[in-house]
Coordinates of N, CA and C in Angstrom, one line a residue:
M230 N -2.4 -65.1 15.2 CA -2.1 -67.2 15.4 C -3.0 -66.9 14.0
R231 N -3.7 -66.3 13.7 CA -4.8 -66.3 12.2 C -2.8 -66.1 11.1
S232 N -1.9 -65.7 11.8 CA -1.2 -64.9 10.7 C -0.3 -66.1 10.7
F233 N 0.0 -67.1 11.3 CA 0.8 -68.4 11.8 C 0.3 -68.9 11.5
L234 N -0.6 -69.6 11.5 CA -1.6 -70.6 10.5 C -2.5 -70.1 8.9
A235 N -1.7 -68.9 8.5 CA -1.9 -68.7 7.2 C -0.4 -68.8 6.4
C236 N 0.3 -68.5 7.2 CA 1.4 -68.9 7.1 C 1.7 -70.9 6.6
C237 N 0.9 -71.3 8.3 CA 1.8 -72.3 7.5 C 1.4 -73.2 6.8
L238 N -0.1 -72.7 6.7 CA -1.1 -73.4 5.1 C -0.1 -73.0 3.9
I239 N 0.5 -71.6 3.6 CA 1.0 -71.5 2.6 C 2.2 -71.5 2.6
V240 N 3.3 -71.7 3.6 CA 4.2 -72.6 3.5 C 4.2 -74.1 3.4
L241 N 3.2 -75.0 2.8 CA 3.0 -75.8 3.0 C 2.4 -76.2 1.3
L242 N 2.1 -75.2 1.2 CA 1.6 -75.3 -0.2 C 2.9 -75.1 -0.7
N243 N 4.1 -74.2 -0.7 CA 4.9 -73.6 -1.3 C 6.4 -74.7 -1.0
S244 N 6.5 -75.6 -0.1 CA 7.5 -76.1 1.2 C 8.4 -76.2 -0.5
C245 N 8.6 -77.2 -0.5 CA 10.2 -77.8 -1.5 C 9.5 -78.2 -2.5
G246 N 10.7 -78.6 -3.5 CA 10.8 -78.5 -5.0 C 10.3 -78.5 -5.9
G247 N 9.5 -78.7 -6.8 CA 8.4 -77.5 -8.1 C 8.9 -78.7 -9.6
G248 N 8.5 -78.0 -10.1 CA 7.9 -78.5 -10.8 C 8.3 -77.8 -12.4
N249 N 8.3 -78.3 -13.8 CA 8.4 -77.9 -14.6 C 7.7 -76.7 -15.0
S250 N 8.8 -75.8 -16.2 CA 7.6 -74.3 -16.2 C 6.5 -74.7 -16.8
S251 N 6.2 -75.6 -17.9 CA 4.9 -75.6 -18.1 C 3.7 -75.8 -17.3
E252 N 4.3 -76.4 -16.0 CA 3.0 -76.8 -14.9 C 2.9 -76.0 -14.5
I253 N 4.0 -74.7 -13.9 CA 3.9 -73.6 -13.2 C 3.0 -72.7 -14.4
D254 N 3.8 -73.0 -15.1 CA 2.6 -71.9 -16.2 C 0.9 -71.9 -15.8
R255 N 0.3 -72.9 -16.0 CA -1.1 -73.0 -15.4 C -1.6 -71.9 -13.8
F256 N -0.2 -72.0 -13.3 CA -1.0 -71.2 -12.2 C -0.3 -69.7 -12.4
A257 N -0.4 -69.1 -13.5 CA 0.3 -68.0 -13.1 C -0.9 -67.3 -13.2
N258 N -2.1 -67.4 -13.4 CA -3.3 -66.1 -13.0 C -3.6 -67.1 -11.6
C259 N -3.1 -67.5 -11.4 CA -3.6 -68.2 -8.9 C -3.2 -67.2 -8.2
L260 N -4.4 -67.0 -7.2 CA -4.0 -66.7 -6.0 C -2.7 -67.0 -5.6
Y261 N -1.9 -68.7 -5.6 CA -0.9 -68.6 -4.7 C 0.1 -69.9 -6.3
E262 N 0.7 -69.7 -6.0 CA 2.1 -70.3 -6.6 C 1.5 -71.5 -6.5
A263 N 2.1 -72.0 -8.4 CA 2.0 -73.6 -8.4 C 2.3 -74.6 -6.8
P264 N 1.6 -75.7 -6.5 CA 1.7 -76.1 -5.6 C 2.7 -77.1 -5.7
T265 N 4.0 -77.2 -4.9 CA 5.2 -78.0 -4.8 C 5.1 -79.3 -3.3
A266 N 6.5 -79.9 -3.7 CA 6.3 -80.8 -3.2 C 6.3 -80.7 -1.9
I267 N 5.5 -81.8 -0.3 CA 5.6 -81.6 0.8 C 7.0 -82.4 2.1
F268 N 7.0 -83.4 1.4 CA 7.4 -84.3 1.9 C 8.8 -84.4 0.7
S269 N 9.8 -85.6 0.7 CA 10.6 -86.3 0.0 C 11.4 -87.3 0.1
N270 N 11.8 -88.1 -0.8 CA 12.1 -89.8 -0.5 C 13.5 -89.4 0.6
H271 N 14.0 -88.3 0.9 CA 15.2 -88.1 1.2 C 15.3 -89.1 3.0
H272 N 13.9 -88.1 3.5 CA 13.4 -88.7 5.1 C 13.7 -90.3 5.1
P273 N 14.0 -91.0 6.4 CA 14.4 -91.9 6.3 C 13.0 -93.2 7.2
S274 N 12.0 -92.4 7.3 CA 10.9 -92.6 7.6 C 10.1 -93.0 6.4
I275 N 10.0 -92.5 5.5 CA 10.0 -92.1 3.9 C 10.4 -93.4 3.0
E276 N 9.8 -94.3 2.7 CA 9.8 -95.1 1.6 C 10.0 -95.6 0.2
R277 N 8.8 -94.5 0.0 CA 7.9 -94.5 -1.8 C 7.7 -93.1 -1.6
H278 N 8.2 -92.0 -2.1 CA 7.9 -90.7 -2.5 C 7.5 -90.3 -4.1
Q279 N 6.4 -89.4 -4.1 CA 6.0 -89.1 -5.8 C 5.7 -87.8 -5.4
F280 N 5.5 -86.7 -6.7 CA 4.8 -85.8 -7.2 C 4.6 -85.6 -8.2
K281 N 3.0 -85.5 -8.9 CA 3.0 -84.6 -10.2 C 2.1 -83.2 -10.0
I282 N 2.1 -82.9 -10.8 CA 1.1 -81.4 -11.0 C 0.0 -82.4 -12.1
K283 N -1.2 -82.4 -11.6 CA -2.5 -82.9 -12.3 C -3.4 -81.8 -12.7
A284 N -3.9 -81.5 -13.5 CA -4.5 -80.4 -13.4 C -4.2 -78.9 -13.0
A285 N -4.8 -78.7 -11.8 CA -4.7 -77.6 -11.2 C -4.3 -78.2 -9.7
S286 N -4.0 -79.7 -9.8 CA -3.8 -79.5 -8.8 C -1.7 -80.1 -8.4
G287 N -1.2 -80.0 -6.9 CA -0.4 -80.9 -6.6 C -1.0 -82.1 -5.9
I288 N 0.1 -83.9 -6.6 CA -0.4 -84.9 -5.7 C 0.4 -85.0 -5.6
E289 N 0.7 -85.6 -4.2 CA 2.0 -86.1 -3.4 C 1.3 -87.7 -3.4
Q290 N 1.8 -88.6 -2.7 CA 2.3 -89.7 -2.6 C 3.7 -90.0 -2.0
I291 N 2.9 -90.7 -0.8 CA 4.4 -91.1 0.3 C 3.4 -92.6 1.1
V292 N 4.8 -93.4 1.0 CA 4.7 -94.7 2.2 C 5.5 -94.1 2.7
F293 N 5.2 -95.1 4.1 CA 6.1 -94.3 5.2 C 6.7 -95.8 6.1
D294 N 7.4 -96.4 6.2 CA 8.9 -97.3 6.7 C 7.4 -97.8 7.6
S295 N 6.6 -97.4 7.9 CA 5.2 -98.0 9.1 C 4.5 -99.2 8.5
G296 N 4.1 -98.7 7.3 CA 3.1 -98.9 6.3 C 1.7 -98.0 6.1
L297 N 2.2 -97.4 6.8 CA 0.7 -96.1 6.4 C 1.2 -95.1 5.1
E298 N 0.1 -95.3 4.8 CA -0.1 -94.3 2.9 C -0.7 -92.6 2.8
L299 N -0.1 -91.8 2.4 CA -0.6 -91.1 2.6 C -0.9 -90.2 1.3
D300 N -2.0 -89.5 0.3 CA -2.2 -89.1 -0.7 C -2.3 -87.6 -0.2
L301 N -1.4 -86.7 -0.9 CA -1.9 -85.3 -0.3 C -2.0 -84.5 -1.5
I302 N -3.2 -84.1 -1.6 CA -3.3 -83.1 -3.0 C -3.7 -81.9 -2.5
Q303 N -3.1 -80.7 -2.7 CA -2.8 -79.6 -2.6 C -3.5 -78.2 -3.6
K304 N -4.2 -77.9 -3.7 CA -4.6 -76.7 -4.2 C -4.9 -75.2 -3.7
G305 N -4.2 -74.6 -4.7 CA -4.0 -73.7 -4.3 C -4.4 -71.8 -5.5
C306 N -4.7 -72.1 -6.7 CA -5.5 -71.3 -7.2 C -6.6 -70.0 -7.1
E307 N -7.1 -70.5 -6.5 CA -8.4 -69.2 -6.0 C -8.6 -69.6 -4.4
T308 N -8.1 -70.5 -3.6 CA -8.1 -71.0 -1.9 C -6.5 -71.8 -1.7
A309 N -6.7 -71.5 -0.5 CA -5.6 -72.2 -0.4 C -6.4 -74.1 0.6
E310 N -6.1 -75.1 0.2 CA -6.7 -76.6 0.5 C -5.4 -77.4 -0.2
Q311 N -5.2 -78.2 1.5 CA -4.6 -78.9 1.2 C -6.0 -80.5 2.0
I312 N -5.6 -81.3 0.9 CA -6.4 -82.5 1.1 C -5.1 -83.7 2.3
F313 N -5.4 -84.3 2.8 CA -4.7 -85.8 3.4 C -5.3 -87.5 3.1
R314 N -5.1 -87.9 2.9 CA -5.8 -89.2 2.7 C -5.0 -90.1 3.2
F315 N -4.8 -90.6 4.3 CA -4.7 -91.5 5.1 C -5.0 -92.5 4.6
N316 N -4.3 -93.4 3.9 CA -4.8 -94.7 3.7 C -4.4 -96.3 4.8
I317 N -5.1 -96.8 5.4 CA -5.3 -97.2 6.5 C -5.5 -98.9 6.1
S318 N -4.3 -99.9 6.4 CA -4.4 -101.1 6.5 C -4.8 -101.7 7.5
Q319 N -4.3 -101.2 8.7 CA -4.4 -102.0 10.3 C -6.5 -101.7 10.2
T320 N -6.1 -102.3 11.2 CA -8.0 -102.7 11.9 C -7.8 -101.9 13.0
L321 N -8.3 -100.7 13.3 CA -8.5 -99.6 14.3 C -10.0 -99.8 15.5
A322 N -9.6 -99.9 16.3 CA -10.5 -100.1 17.9 C -11.5 -98.7 18.0
I323 N -12.0 -97.8 16.4 CA -12.1 -96.6 17.3 C -13.7 -96.8 16.7
Q324 N -14.6 -96.2 17.8 CA -16.4 -96.5 18.2 C -17.0 -94.9 17.9
N325 N -16.0 -94.1 17.7 CA -17.4 -93.1 17.9 C -16.5 -91.7 16.7
E326 N -17.0 -90.4 15.7 CA -16.6 -89.6 15.6 C -15.7 -88.9 15.7
Q327 N -15.5 -88.2 17.5 CA -14.7 -87.7 18.4 C -13.1 -88.6 18.4
E328 N -13.5 -89.9 18.2 CA -12.0 -91.1 17.8 C -11.1 -90.7 16.4
W329 N -11.9 -91.2 15.6 CA -11.8 -90.4 14.3 C -11.2 -89.5 14.2
I330 N -11.9 -87.9 14.7 CA -10.9 -87.3 14.6 C -9.3 -86.7 15.4
E331 N -9.7 -87.3 16.4 CA -8.9 -87.6 17.3 C -7.3 -88.7 16.5
Q332 N -7.7 -89.5 15.6 CA -6.9 -90.1 15.2 C -6.5 -89.4 14.4
A333 N -7.1 -89.0 13.8 CA -6.6 -88.0 12.7 C -5.5 -86.7 12.9
A334 N -6.1 -86.0 14.0 CA -5.0 -85.6 14.5 C -3.6 -86.4 15.0
E335 N -3.4 -87.6 16.0 CA -2.5 -88.6 15.8 C -1.3 -88.7 14.7
Y336 N -2.5 -88.5 13.9 CA -1.1 -88.8 12.4 C -0.5 -87.2 11.9
F337 N -1.0 -85.9 12.7 CA -0.6 -84.7 12.0 C 0.7 -84.8 13.4
F338 N 0.4 -85.2 14.3 CA 0.9 -85.6 15.5 C 2.7 -85.9 14.6
F339 N 2.1 -87.3 14.1 CA 3.4 -88.1 13.5 C 4.1 -87.4 12.3
L340 N 3.6 -86.6 11.4 CA 4.0 -85.7 10.2 C 4.5 -84.2 11.2
G341 N 3.8 -83.9 12.4 CA 4.6 -82.8 12.5 C 6.6 -83.5 13.3
T342 N 6.0 -85.0 13.1 CA 7.5 -84.7 14.4 C 8.7 -85.0 13.9
L343 N 8.1 -85.7 11.9 CA 9.4 -86.1 11.1 C 10.7 -85.2 11.4
D344 N 10.5 -83.9 11.4 CA 11.8 -82.9 11.3 C 11.0 -82.0 11.3
K345 N 12.2 -81.2 12.0 CA 11.4 -79.7 12.0 C 10.6 -78.3 10.8
E346 N 10.8 -79.1 9.9 CA 10.4 -78.3 8.7 C 8.6 -79.1 8.7
Y347 N 8.3 -80.1 9.0 CA 7.1 -80.3 9.3 C 5.9 -79.7 10.4
L348 N 7.2 -79.0 11.2 CA 6.0 -78.4 13.0 C 5.0 -77.8 13.0
P349 N 4.6 -77.3 11.0 CA 2.9 -76.8 11.5 C 2.1 -77.9 11.4
L350 N 2.2 -79.4 10.7 CA 1.3 -79.7 10.4 C 1.4 -80.5 12.3
Y351 N 2.4 -80.3 12.9 CA 1.9 -80.2 14.3 C 0.9 -79.5 15.3
E352 N 0.5 -78.5 14.4 CA 0.4 -77.0 15.2 C -1.4 -77.8 14.8
W353 N -1.4 -78.2 13.4 CA -2.7 -78.9 12.9 C -3.0 -80.0 13.8
G354 N -2.4 -80.5 14.3 CA -3.1 -81.5 14.8 C -3.7 -81.1 16.5
K355 N -3.0 -79.9 16.6 CA -2.9 -79.5 18.0 C -4.6 -78.9 18.2
L356 N -4.2 -78.2 16.3 CA -5.6 -77.6 16.7 C -7.3 -78.4 16.5
M357 N -6.9 -80.1 15.6 CA -8.0 -81.1 15.7 C -8.2 -81.8 17.1
K358 N -6.9 -82.0 17.6 CA -7.2 -82.6 19.0 C -8.2 -81.5 19.9
A359 N -8.4 -80.2 19.8 CA -8.8 -79.2 20.8 C -9.8 -78.9 20.2
N360 N -10.5 -79.0 19.3 CA -11.7 -79.1 18.6 C -12.5 -80.1 18.6
A361 N -11.9 -81.7 18.8 CA -12.8 -82.7 18.5 C -13.9 -82.4 18.8
A362 N -14.3 -82.5 20.3 CA -15.5 -82.3 21.1 C -16.3 -81.8 20.3
Q363 N -16.3 -80.4 19.6 CA -17.3 -79.9 18.8 C -16.9 -79.8 17.4
M364 N -16.4 -81.2 16.7 CA -16.3 -81.2 15.6 C -17.3 -82.6 14.8
S365 N -17.3 -83.2 14.0 CA -18.4 -83.9 13.0 C -18.4 -84.9 11.9
L366 N -17.8 -85.6 11.3 CA -17.4 -86.5 10.3 C -17.8 -85.6 9.6
G367 N -17.2 -85.5 8.5 CA -17.5 -85.0 7.4 C -18.4 -83.0 6.9
K368 N -18.2 -83.0 8.5 CA -18.8 -81.9 8.2 C -17.8 -80.5 8.6
P369 N -17.5 -79.4 7.8 CA -16.4 -78.3 7.8 C -16.8 -78.0 9.7
H370 N -15.3 -77.7 10.0 CA -16.0 -76.6 11.8 C -14.2 -75.2 11.4
E371 N -14.5 -74.6 11.9 CA -13.5 -73.3 11.8 C -13.4 -73.5 13.4
V372 N -11.6 -74.3 12.9 CA -10.6 -74.5 14.2 C -9.9 -73.1 14.6
Y373 N -9.8 -72.3 13.6 CA -9.4 -70.9 14.3 C -9.9 -69.8 13.3
E374 N -10.4 -69.0 13.7 CA -10.7 -67.6 12.5 C -10.6 -67.5 11.1
G375 N -11.2 -68.1 10.5 CA -10.8 -68.0 8.8 C -10.1 -69.7 8.7
F376 N -10.1 -70.5 9.7 CA -9.3 -71.4 9.4 C -9.9 -72.7 9.2
V377 N -10.8 -74.0 8.4 CA -11.5 -74.6 8.3 C -10.6 -76.3 8.3
V378 N -11.2 -77.2 8.9 CA -10.9 -78.5 9.1 C -12.0 -79.3 8.5
T379 N -12.2 -80.2 8.4 CA -12.7 -81.1 7.6 C -12.4 -82.4 8.0
V380 N -13.0 -83.3 8.1 CA -12.4 -84.7 9.4 C -13.5 -85.9 8.8
N381 N -13.1 -86.9 7.7 CA -13.9 -88.1 6.9 C -13.1 -89.3 7.4
Q382 N -14.3 -90.0 7.2 CA -13.7 -91.2 7.4 C -14.4 -92.8 6.4
S383 N -13.7 -93.2 5.6 CA -14.4 -94.8 4.9 C -13.7 -95.3 4.8
Q384 N -14.7 -96.4 4.5 CA -14.3 -98.1 4.0 C -13.8 -98.4 2.4
K385 N -12.8 -98.7 2.0 CA -12.8 -99.3 0.4 C -11.9 -100.2 0.4
G386 N -12.7 -101.3 -0.2 CA -11.9 -102.6 -0.5 C -10.3 -103.6 0.9
G387 N -11.2 -102.8 2.0 CA -10.7 -103.7 2.9 C -9.9 -102.9 4.1
R388 N -9.2 -101.4 3.0 CA -8.7 -100.9 4.0 C -10.1 -99.1 4.3
T389 N -9.3 -98.6 5.7 CA -9.6 -97.5 5.5 C -9.2 -95.9 5.3
I390 N -10.1 -95.7 4.9 CA -9.5 -93.8 4.4 C -9.8 -92.7 5.5
L391 N -8.8 -92.0 6.4 CA -9.2 -91.5 7.4 C -8.3 -89.7 6.1
Q392 N -9.3 -89.0 5.9 CA -9.1 -88.3 5.3 C -9.5 -86.6 5.9
V393 N -8.4 -85.5 6.2 CA -8.1 -84.1 6.2 C -8.1 -83.2 5.4
V394 N -8.9 -82.6 5.8 CA -9.2 -81.4 4.7 C -8.9 -80.2 5.0
L395 N -7.6 -79.5 4.9 CA -7.6 -78.2 5.4 C -7.4 -77.1 4.5
E396 N -8.5 -75.9 5.3 CA -8.4 -75.0 4.1 C -8.7 -73.4 5.0
E397 N -7.9 -72.6 3.8 CA -8.0 -71.0 4.4 C -9.5 -70.3 4.2
M398 N -10.5 -69.7 5.1 CA -11.8 -69.5 4.2 C -11.3 -67.9 4.0
T399 N -12.1 -67.7 2.5 CA -11.0 -66.2 2.1 C -12.8 -65.4 2.6

């Protein structure tokens, strides 16, 4: 299972797309390759998609046809880390931390069912759902040996930001 999760995180970090050579050169001395886009604007559920390299991160912005917005930040120089920021405009009737963590899992289930190449995201959703009762918002939780998930929720300008950080501990 550990090798599967490591593979999932690394595959997600290096899945598709690419950058120009000067962007990739910044990552020459890194443990992982330069981040590349995970999603593309070729999927029917994706209305808008943008990917860029900024400093030592890959930043992907996606708007789905449901109105859900996702900012995905990938860092992979020293450690494998992905930050998923779900920007939610609708009001969610969520009362406690466990429900926020389960909502995060639901978003990963959604992403994982878009296409077979996104199935690793579905697996991360399963890990979050299985560990939701032991997790707390804003606190890293080891969902499997060597793999940590941190879920946080905040309000900004009338919108809810649900952030999920996936990382491999080294």
